[in-house]
Structures are given as C-alpha cells and as structure tokens.
Tab-separated table of C-alpha atoms in Angstrom:
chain	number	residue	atom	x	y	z
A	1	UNK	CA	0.000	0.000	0.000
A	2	UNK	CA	0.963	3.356	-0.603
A	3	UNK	CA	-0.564	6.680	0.855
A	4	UNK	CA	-1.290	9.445	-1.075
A	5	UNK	CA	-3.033	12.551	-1.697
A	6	UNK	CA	-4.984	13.959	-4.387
A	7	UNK	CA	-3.516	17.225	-6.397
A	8	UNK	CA	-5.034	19.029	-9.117
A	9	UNK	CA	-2.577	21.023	-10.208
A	10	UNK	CA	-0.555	24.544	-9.123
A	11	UNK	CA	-2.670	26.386	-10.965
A	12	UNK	CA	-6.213	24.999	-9.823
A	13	UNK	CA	-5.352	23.491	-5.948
A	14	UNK	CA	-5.268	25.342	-2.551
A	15	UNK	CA	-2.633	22.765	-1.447
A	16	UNK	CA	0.766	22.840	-2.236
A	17	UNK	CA	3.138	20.026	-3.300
A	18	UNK	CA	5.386	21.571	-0.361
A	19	UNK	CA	2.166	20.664	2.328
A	20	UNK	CA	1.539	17.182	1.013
A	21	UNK	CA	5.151	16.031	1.424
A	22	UNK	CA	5.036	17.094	4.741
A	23	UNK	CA	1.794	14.577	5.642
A	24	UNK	CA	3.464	11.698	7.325
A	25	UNK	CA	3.499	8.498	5.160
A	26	UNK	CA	2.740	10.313	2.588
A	27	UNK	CA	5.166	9.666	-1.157
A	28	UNK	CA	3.002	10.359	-3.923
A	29	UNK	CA	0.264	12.108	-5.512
A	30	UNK	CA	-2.976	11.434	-7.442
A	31	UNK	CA	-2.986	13.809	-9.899
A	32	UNK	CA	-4.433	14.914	-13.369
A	33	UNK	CA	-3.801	17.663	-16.457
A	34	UNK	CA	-6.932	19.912	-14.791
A	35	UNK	CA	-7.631	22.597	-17.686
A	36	UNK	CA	-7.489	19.392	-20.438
A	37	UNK	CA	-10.957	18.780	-21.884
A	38	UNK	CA	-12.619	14.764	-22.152
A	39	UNK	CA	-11.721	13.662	-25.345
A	40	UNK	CA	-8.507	15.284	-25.823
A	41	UNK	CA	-5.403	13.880	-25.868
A	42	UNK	CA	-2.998	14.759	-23.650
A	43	UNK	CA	0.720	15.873	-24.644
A	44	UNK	CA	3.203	14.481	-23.907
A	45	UNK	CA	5.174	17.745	-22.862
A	46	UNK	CA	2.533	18.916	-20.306
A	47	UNK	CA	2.381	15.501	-18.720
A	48	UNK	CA	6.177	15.422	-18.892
A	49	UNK	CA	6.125	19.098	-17.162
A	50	UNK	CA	3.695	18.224	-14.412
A	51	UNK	CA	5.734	14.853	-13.745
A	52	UNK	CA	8.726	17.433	-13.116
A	53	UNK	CA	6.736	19.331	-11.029
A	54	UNK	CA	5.940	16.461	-8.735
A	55	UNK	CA	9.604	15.120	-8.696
A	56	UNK	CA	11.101	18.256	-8.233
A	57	UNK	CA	8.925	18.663	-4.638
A	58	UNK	CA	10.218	15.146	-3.792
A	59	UNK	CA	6.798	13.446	-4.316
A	60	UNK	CA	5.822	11.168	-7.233
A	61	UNK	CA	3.026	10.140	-9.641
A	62	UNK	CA	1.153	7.289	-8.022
A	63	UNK	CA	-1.399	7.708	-10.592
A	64	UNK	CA	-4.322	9.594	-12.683
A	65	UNK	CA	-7.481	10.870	-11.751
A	66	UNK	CA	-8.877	11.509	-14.230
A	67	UNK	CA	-8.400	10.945	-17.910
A	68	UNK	CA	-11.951	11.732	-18.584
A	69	UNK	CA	-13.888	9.516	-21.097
A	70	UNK	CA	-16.004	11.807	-23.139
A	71	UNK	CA	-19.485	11.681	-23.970
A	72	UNK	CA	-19.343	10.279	-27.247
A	73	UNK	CA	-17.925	7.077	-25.869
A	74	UNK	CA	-20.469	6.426	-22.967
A	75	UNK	CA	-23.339	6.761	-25.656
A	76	UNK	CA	-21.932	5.116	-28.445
A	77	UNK	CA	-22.378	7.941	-31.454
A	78	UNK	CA	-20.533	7.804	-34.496
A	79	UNK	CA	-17.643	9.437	-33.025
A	80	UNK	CA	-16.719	7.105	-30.279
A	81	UNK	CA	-14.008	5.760	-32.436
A	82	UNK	CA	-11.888	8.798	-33.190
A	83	UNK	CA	-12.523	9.789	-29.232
A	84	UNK	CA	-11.103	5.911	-28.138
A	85	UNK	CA	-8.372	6.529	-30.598
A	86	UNK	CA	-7.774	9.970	-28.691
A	87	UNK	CA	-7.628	7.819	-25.473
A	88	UNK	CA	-5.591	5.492	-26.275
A	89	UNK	CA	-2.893	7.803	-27.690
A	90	UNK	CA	-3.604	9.456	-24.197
A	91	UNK	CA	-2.644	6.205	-22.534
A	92	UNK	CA	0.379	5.911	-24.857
A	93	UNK	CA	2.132	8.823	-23.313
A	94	UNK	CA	1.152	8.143	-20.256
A	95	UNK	CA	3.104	4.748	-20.251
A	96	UNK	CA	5.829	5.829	-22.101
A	97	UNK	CA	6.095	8.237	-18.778
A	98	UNK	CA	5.884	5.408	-16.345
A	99	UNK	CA	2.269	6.578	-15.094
A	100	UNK	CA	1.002	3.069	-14.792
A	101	UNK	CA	-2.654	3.730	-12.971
A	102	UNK	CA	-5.332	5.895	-13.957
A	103	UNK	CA	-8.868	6.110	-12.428
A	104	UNK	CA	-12.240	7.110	-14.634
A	105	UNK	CA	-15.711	6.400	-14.356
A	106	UNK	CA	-18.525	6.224	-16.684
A	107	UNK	CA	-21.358	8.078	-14.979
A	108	UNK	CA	-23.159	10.207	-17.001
A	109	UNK	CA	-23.330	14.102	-17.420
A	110	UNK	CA	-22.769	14.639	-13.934
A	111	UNK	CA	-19.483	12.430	-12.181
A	112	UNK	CA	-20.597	12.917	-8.827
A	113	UNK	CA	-23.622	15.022	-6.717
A	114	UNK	CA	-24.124	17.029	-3.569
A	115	UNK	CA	-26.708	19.240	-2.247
A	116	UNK	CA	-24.693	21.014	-0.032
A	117	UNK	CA	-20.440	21.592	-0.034
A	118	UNK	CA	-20.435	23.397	3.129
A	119	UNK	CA	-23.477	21.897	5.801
A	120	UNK	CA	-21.942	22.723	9.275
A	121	UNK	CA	-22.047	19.574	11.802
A	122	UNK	CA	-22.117	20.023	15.362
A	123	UNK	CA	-17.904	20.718	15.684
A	124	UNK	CA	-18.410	23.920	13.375
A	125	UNK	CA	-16.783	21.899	10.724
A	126	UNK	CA	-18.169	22.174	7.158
A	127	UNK	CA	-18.879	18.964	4.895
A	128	UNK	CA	-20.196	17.654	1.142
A	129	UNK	CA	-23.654	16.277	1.810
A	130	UNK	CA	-26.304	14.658	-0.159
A	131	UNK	CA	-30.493	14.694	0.457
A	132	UNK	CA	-32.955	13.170	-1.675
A	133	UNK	CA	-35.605	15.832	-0.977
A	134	UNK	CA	-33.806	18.261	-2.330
A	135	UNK	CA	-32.164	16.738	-5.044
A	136	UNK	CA	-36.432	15.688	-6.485
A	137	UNK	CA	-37.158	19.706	-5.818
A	138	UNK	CA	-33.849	21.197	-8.170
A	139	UNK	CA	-34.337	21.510	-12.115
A	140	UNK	CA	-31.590	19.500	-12.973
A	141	UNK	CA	-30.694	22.746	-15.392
A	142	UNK	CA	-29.560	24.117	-12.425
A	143	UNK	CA	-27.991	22.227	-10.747
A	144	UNK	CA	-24.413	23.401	-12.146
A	145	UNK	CA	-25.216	26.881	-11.109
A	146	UNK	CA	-25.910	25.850	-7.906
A	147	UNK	CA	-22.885	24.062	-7.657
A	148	UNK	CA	-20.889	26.941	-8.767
A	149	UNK	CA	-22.359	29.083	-5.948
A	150	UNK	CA	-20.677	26.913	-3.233
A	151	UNK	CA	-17.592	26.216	-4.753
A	152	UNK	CA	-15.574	28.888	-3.362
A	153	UNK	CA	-14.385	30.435	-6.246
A	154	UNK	CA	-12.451	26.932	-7.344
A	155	UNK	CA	-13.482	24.359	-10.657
A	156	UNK	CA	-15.136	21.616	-9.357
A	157	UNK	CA	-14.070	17.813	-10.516
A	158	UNK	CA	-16.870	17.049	-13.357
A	159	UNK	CA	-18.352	20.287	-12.769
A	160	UNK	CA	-16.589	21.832	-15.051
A	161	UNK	CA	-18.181	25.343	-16.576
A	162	UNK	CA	-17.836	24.560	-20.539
A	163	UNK	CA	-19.360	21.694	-19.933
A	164	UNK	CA	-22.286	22.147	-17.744
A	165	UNK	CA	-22.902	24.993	-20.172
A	166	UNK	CA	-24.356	22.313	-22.468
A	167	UNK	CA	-26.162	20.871	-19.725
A	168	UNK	CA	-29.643	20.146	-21.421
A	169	UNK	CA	-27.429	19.000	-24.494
A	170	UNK	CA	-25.768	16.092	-22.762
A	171	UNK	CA	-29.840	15.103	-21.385
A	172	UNK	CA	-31.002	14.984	-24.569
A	173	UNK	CA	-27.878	12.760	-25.595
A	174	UNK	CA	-28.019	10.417	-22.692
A	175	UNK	CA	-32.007	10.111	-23.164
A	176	UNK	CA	-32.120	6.833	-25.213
A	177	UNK	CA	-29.444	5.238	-23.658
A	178	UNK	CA	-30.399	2.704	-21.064
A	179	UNK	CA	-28.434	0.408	-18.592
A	180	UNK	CA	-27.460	-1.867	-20.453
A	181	UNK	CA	-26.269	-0.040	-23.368
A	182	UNK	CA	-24.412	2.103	-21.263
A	183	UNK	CA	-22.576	-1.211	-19.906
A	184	UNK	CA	-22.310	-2.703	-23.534
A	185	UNK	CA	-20.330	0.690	-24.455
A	186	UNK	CA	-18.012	0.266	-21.262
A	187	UNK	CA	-17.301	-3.051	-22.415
A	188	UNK	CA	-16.657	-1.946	-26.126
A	189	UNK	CA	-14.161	0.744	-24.637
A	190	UNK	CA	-12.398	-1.316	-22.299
A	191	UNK	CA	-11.518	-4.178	-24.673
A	192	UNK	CA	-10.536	-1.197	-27.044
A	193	UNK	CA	-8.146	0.300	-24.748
A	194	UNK	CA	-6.769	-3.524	-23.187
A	195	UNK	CA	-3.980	-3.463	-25.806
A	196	UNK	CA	-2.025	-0.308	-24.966
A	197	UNK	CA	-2.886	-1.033	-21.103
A	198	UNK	CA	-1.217	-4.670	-21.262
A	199	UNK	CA	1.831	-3.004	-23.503
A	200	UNK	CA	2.521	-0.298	-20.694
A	201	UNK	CA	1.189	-2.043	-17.690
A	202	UNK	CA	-1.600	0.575	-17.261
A	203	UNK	CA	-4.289	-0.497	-14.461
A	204	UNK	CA	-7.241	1.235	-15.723
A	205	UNK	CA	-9.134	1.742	-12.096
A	206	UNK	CA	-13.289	2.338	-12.706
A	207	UNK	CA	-14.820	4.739	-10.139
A	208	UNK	CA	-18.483	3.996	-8.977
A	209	UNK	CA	-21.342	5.586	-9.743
A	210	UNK	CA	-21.848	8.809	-6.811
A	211	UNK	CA	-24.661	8.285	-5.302
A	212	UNK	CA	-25.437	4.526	-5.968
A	213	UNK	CA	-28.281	5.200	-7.921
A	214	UNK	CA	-30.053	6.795	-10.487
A	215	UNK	CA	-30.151	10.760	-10.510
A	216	UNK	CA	-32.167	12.872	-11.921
A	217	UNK	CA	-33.697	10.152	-14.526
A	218	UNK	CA	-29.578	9.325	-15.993
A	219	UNK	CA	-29.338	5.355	-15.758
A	220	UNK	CA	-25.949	4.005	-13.300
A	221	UNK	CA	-24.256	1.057	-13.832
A	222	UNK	CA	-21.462	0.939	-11.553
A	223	UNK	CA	-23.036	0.715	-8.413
A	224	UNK	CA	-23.126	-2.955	-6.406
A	225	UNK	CA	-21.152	-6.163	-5.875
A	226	UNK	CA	-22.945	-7.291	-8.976
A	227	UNK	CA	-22.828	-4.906	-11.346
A	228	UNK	CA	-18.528	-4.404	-10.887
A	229	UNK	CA	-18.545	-8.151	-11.296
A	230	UNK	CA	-19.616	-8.585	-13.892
A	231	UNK	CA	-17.721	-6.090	-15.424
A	232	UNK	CA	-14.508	-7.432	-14.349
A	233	UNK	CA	-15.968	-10.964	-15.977
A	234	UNK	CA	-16.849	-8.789	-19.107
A	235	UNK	CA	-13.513	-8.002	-19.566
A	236	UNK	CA	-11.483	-10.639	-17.757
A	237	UNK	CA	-7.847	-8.638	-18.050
A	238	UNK	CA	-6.308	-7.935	-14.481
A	239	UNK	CA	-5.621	-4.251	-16.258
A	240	UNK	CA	-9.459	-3.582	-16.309
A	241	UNK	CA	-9.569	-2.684	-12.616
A	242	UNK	CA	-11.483	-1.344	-10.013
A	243	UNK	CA	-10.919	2.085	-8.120
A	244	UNK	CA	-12.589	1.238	-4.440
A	245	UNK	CA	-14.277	4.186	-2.902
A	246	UNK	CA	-15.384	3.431	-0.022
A	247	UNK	CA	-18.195	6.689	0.183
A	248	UNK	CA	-19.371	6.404	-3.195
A	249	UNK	CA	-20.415	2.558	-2.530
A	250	UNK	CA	-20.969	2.964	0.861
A	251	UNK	CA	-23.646	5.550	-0.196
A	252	UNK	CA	-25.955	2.757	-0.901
A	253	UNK	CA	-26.003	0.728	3.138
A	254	UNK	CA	-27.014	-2.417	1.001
A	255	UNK	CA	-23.330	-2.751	0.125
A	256	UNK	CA	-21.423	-4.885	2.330
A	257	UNK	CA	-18.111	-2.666	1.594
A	258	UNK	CA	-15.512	-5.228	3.469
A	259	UNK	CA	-17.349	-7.809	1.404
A	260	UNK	CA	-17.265	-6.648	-1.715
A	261	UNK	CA	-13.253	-5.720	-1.173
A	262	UNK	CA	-12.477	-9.490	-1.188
A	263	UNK	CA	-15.328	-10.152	-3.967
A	264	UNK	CA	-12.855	-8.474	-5.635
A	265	UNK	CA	-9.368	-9.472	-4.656
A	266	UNK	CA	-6.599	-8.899	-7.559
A	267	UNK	CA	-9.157	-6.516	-9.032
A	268	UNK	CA	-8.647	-3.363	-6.879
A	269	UNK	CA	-6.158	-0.830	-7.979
A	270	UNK	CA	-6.213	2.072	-6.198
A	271	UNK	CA	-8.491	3.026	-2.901
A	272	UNK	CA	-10.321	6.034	-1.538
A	273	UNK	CA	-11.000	5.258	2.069
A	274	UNK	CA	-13.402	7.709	3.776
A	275	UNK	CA	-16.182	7.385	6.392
A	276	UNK	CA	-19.677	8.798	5.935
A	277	UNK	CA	-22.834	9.745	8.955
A	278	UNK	CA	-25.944	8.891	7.897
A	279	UNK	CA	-28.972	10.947	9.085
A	280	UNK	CA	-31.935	9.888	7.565
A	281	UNK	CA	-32.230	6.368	5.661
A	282	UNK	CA	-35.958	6.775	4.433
A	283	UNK	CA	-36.209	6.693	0.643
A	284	UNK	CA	-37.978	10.055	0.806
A	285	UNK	CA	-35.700	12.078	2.467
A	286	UNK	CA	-32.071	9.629	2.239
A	287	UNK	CA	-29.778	11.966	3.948
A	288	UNK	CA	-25.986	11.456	4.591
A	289	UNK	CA	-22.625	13.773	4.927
A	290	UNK	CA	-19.384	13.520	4.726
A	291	UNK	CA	-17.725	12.494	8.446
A	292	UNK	CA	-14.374	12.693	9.567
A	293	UNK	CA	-12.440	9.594	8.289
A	294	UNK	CA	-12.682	7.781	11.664
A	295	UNK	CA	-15.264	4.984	12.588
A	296	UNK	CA	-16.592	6.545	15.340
A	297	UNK	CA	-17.861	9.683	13.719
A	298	UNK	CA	-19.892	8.278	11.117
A	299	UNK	CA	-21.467	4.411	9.754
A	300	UNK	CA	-18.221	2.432	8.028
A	301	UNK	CA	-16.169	0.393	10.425
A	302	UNK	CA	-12.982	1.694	8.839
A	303	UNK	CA	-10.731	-1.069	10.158
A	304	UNK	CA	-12.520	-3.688	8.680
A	305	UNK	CA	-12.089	-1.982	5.545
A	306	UNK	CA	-8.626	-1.897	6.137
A	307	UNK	CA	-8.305	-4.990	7.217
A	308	UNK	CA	-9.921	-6.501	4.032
A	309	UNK	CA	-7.695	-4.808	1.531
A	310	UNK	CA	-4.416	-6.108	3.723
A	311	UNK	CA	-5.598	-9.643	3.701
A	312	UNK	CA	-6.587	-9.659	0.037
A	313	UNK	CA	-2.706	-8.571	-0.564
A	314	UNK	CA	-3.881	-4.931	-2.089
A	315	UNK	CA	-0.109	-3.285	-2.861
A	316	UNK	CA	-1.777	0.250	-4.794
A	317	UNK	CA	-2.222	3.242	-4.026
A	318	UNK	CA	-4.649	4.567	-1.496
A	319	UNK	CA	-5.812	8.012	-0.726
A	320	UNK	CA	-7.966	9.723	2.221
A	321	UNK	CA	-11.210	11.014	0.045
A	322	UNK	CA	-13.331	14.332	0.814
A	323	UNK	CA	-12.349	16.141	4.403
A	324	UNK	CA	-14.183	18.584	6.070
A	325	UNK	CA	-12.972	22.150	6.066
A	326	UNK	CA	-11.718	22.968	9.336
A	327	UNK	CA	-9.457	25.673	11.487
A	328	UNK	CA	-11.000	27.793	9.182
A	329	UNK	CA	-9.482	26.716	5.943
A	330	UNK	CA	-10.530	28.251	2.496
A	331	UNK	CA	-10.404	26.205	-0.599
A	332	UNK	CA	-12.227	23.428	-2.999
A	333	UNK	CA	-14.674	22.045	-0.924
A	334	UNK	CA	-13.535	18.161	0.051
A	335	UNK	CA	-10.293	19.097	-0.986
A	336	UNK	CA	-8.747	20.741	1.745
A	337	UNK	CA	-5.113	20.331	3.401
A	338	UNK	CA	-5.953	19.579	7.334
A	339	UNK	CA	-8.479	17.179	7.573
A	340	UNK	CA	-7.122	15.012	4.560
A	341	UNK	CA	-3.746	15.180	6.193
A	342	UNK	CA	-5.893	13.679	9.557
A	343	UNK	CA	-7.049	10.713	7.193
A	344	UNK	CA	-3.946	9.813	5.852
A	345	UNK	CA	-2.428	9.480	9.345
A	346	UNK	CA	-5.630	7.546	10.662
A	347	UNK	CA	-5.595	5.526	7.583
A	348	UNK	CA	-1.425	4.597	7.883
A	349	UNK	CA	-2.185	3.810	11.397
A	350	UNK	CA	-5.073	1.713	10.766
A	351	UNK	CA	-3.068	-0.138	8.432
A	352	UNK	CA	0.154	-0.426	10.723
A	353	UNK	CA	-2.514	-2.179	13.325
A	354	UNK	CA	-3.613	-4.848	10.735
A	355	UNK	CA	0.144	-6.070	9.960
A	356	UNK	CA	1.050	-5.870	13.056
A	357	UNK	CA	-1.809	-7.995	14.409
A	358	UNK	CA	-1.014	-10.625	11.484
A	359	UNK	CA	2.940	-10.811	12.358
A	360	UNK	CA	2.222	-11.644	15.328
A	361	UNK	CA	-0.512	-13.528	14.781
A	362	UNK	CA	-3.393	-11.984	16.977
C-alpha cells in the first residue's frame, strides 16, 4: 500500500506540493492535467512538465485521476471511435512516462452530486452532503449553477463550466441510452483500450457511480457487488480494474463494503478510504454527509475496511477522500489540506494495526 493525496494542479489546488510532502506516510500524488478537456489527448510535454513538477517537490506520480472519457464514448455515437483513438494515444504517453494507474468512471453528465459543499455539523466543521428531498425539488438545469455558488471560487471535478454549459445538451444525448447499453459501451471501450494497457502495464481503475443510484432520470451502472462483477468478468484482463471508494459505494447501506473488497481481490487498484454519517435512511428524504475519516464519527467500520484490503494482498495506491474544512481553511470544498492530512495518518495507522496484528498472529 501506498498513501497518497490527491492534487489538481498549481494552478487549480489550494494545497501545495510543499504541504503534502510534509503529511506523514505520505510519497506520492494522485494527480491529473486539470484545464485538459474529455476527449482530448494529452501531450506528452505537459504531462512530462507536471511529472517534473511532482519530482522536483520530492513526491511522485502514483497515478491519474482523471483521464476523462467523453461523452461520445459512454453513448456510443458515431464518433466514439476517433474519441477511443484519442484515449488510447492518451494512454500511450502516459506509459511511455511510467504513469502506470489511472482512475475514470462512466457516470453520465454529472461524475458525482451534492446538495450542499459546506453543511456545518455540530464541531463547526463544514462537509459535502447529499439529500434526496432536495435533489427531487432542483431543475436539474440548475444544478451546475448551484454548484458553482458553493464552490468557493475553485473548478469543481466534473463540474466543469464549458461543460455544464451544455447541460440540457448532454440530457437529450443520454435520453435513449439505457443500462445496459451504457454497460455494452463500457465493455466496447475497455476491450478497445486492453492493448495499450497490457503493452505499458496501465491499471485502468473504474470509479463507482456517486450516489449509488439513479439521478435525476440518468441510468448508473457501476453501483453494487454485482454490477462491478460482472464487469470485471466482461472483460477478464487484471488491467481492467477497479478504483474502491469506499463513500461512493458505501452511499448505498445495502453494500457490504468489506465484502465486496475481497469479492474483488486482484481486481482493486487504487483506494479512496473515507467514512460517511448517515442521518436519515428513508427513501424520501435519504440523507448522509461527509464524516471525519474515523469509525466513530460516522457508519463504516474503517478497520474492517482496512483490514480486508491487507488480507486480500492490495499493494496500490490509497488516498484519504473528501475532508471537512476545518481551522478555518478556504479552498475546494472536500479538498482541503488539514483534515485530509488527519485521514492519511488515521488511515497509515489503521493499516500499521492490521500487519502488526497478522505478524504476530493476533
């Protein structure tokens, strides 16, 4: 296992390459070419440059997150072709940099949803947090300009402006396409891209759907035990991978996370480990935030999440998710330094507690 910490970027993060590699336990970053558009490829001079960038502040790149799959390719058009081919040339430089992981999902038009980035909990902290009764009341037209409002000032991951300007565009593109097409087109990208990922050794990592479940009307695929099963049996390469996140799964309590970590042993590539307090579990009004990383302050029994990915021999990369804002910090909402720095050091202590107990046996 190795601990990391995402990074979008000098130009786009509030946190420094100088702050992460002062995190204990901390060696690398997750990181990504932030002001690139899905679709495009990605030079191999930028990615070169930001590699530098990482090196040069004595950290290194554990992997990607994300090289976005565009639209074309989730609903199949005419153009998914030339926009695979774009990918895989993507991929291409990527390995021929030694970046050998990079994590993607396939949800559609919007990656993840909140209806709040800053809900104060009883510590004064401020969290991401998600209720169904609000979510039915918003136009999903919106919902970008809401998100904008309470981003504080920064580009939100999947929320990006040029894109949610075509908002109502990508609805009526996404409108025909049902579950199972949308699985049928993963499958036709993955076993597109398997060549250049077995030539370079690149684990392609899938992020699940977040929430678990249908929003707003878009059909999710990537949201059980069952349905990332049978993608990894749909395309039965050890490069087509699985990116566990522990509060996008876990937002759906019918998923047995520990479980489904050794469901899928040799599958898992990279981890985001995070806890989540759940207020409300009627289907009406579902309610949950985002809790410090510890067990005790919210619903996941973090050790046994731990635990599981020891004992099924997981040796990738794994990263505290969303922290609150706290001691007054300013910046992306979930992305701040201080409480992600807290979750790394819970997590790498977790972790030191599981070997330990197995060395010696207990």
């Amino acid at each position: 296992m190795e601990m990391t910490m995402r990074w979008y970027g000098s130009k786009f993060d509030t946190v420094t390459l100088k702050q992460i590699r002062q995190v204990p336990g901390v060696t690398g970053v997750i990181t990504t070419l932030y002001d690139t558009t899905p679709g495009e490829v990605w030079a191999p001079e930028k990615i070169r440059t930001l590699k530098e960038e990482v090196q040069a502040a004595g950290l290194h790149i554990s992997g990607i997150e994300s090289v976005n799959v565009c639209d074309s390719i989730k609903v199949g058009d005419s153009d998914r072709d030339k926009y695979i081919d774009n990918y895989i040339q993507t991929l291409e430089n990527l390995g021929k940099e030694d970046i050998r992981l990079v994590c993607y999902n396939f949800m559609p038009v919007f990656d993840w949803t909140r209806t709040e980035l800053a809900r104060v909990r009883p510590d004064g902290s401020t969290v991401l947090a998600y209720n169904q009764k609000a979510i039915d009341a918003i136009d999903p037209a919106n919902m970008a300009a809401s998100m904008e409002k309470m981003s504080n000032g920064t580009i939100l991951p999947g929320w990006e402006p040029e894109r949610m300007a075509k908002v109502k565009e990508l609805f009526a593109m996404y409108s025909s396409v049902d579950g199972e097409q949308l699985f049928q087109h993963l499958v036709y990208f993955l076993k597109a891209i398997m060549p250049v990922c077995n030539k370079y050794d690149i684990k392609m990592a899938i992020h699940p759907d977040d929430p678990a479940w249908s929003v707003f009307g878009l059909t999710r695929i990537i949201n059980s035990e069952a349905g990332i099963l049978r993608l990894m049996a749909a395309v039965d390469d050890v490069h087509n991978g699985v990116t566990f996140c522990s509060g996008s799964y876990g937002t759906n309590l019918e998923n047995d996370l520990p479980h489904m970590i050794r469901a899928l042993k040799g599958r898992i590539h990279f981890a985001h480990v995070r806890n989540l307090k759940f207020n409300d579990i009627s289907r009406e009004n579902y309610d949950f935030e985002e809790s410090a990383h510890l067990s005790s302050d919210g619903t996941f029994d973090m050790y046994e999440m731990v635990k599981a990915l020891y004992e099924t021999g997981f040796d990738g990369p794994i990263r505290p998710d969303h922290g609150r804002m706290i001691w007054d910090e300013k910046g992306m909402p979930g992305y701040g330094l201080y409480d992600r720095a807290l979750g790394a050091c819970y997590l790498n202590g977790l972790w030191e507690a599981v070997e330990k107990s197995h060395q010696r046996g207990v």
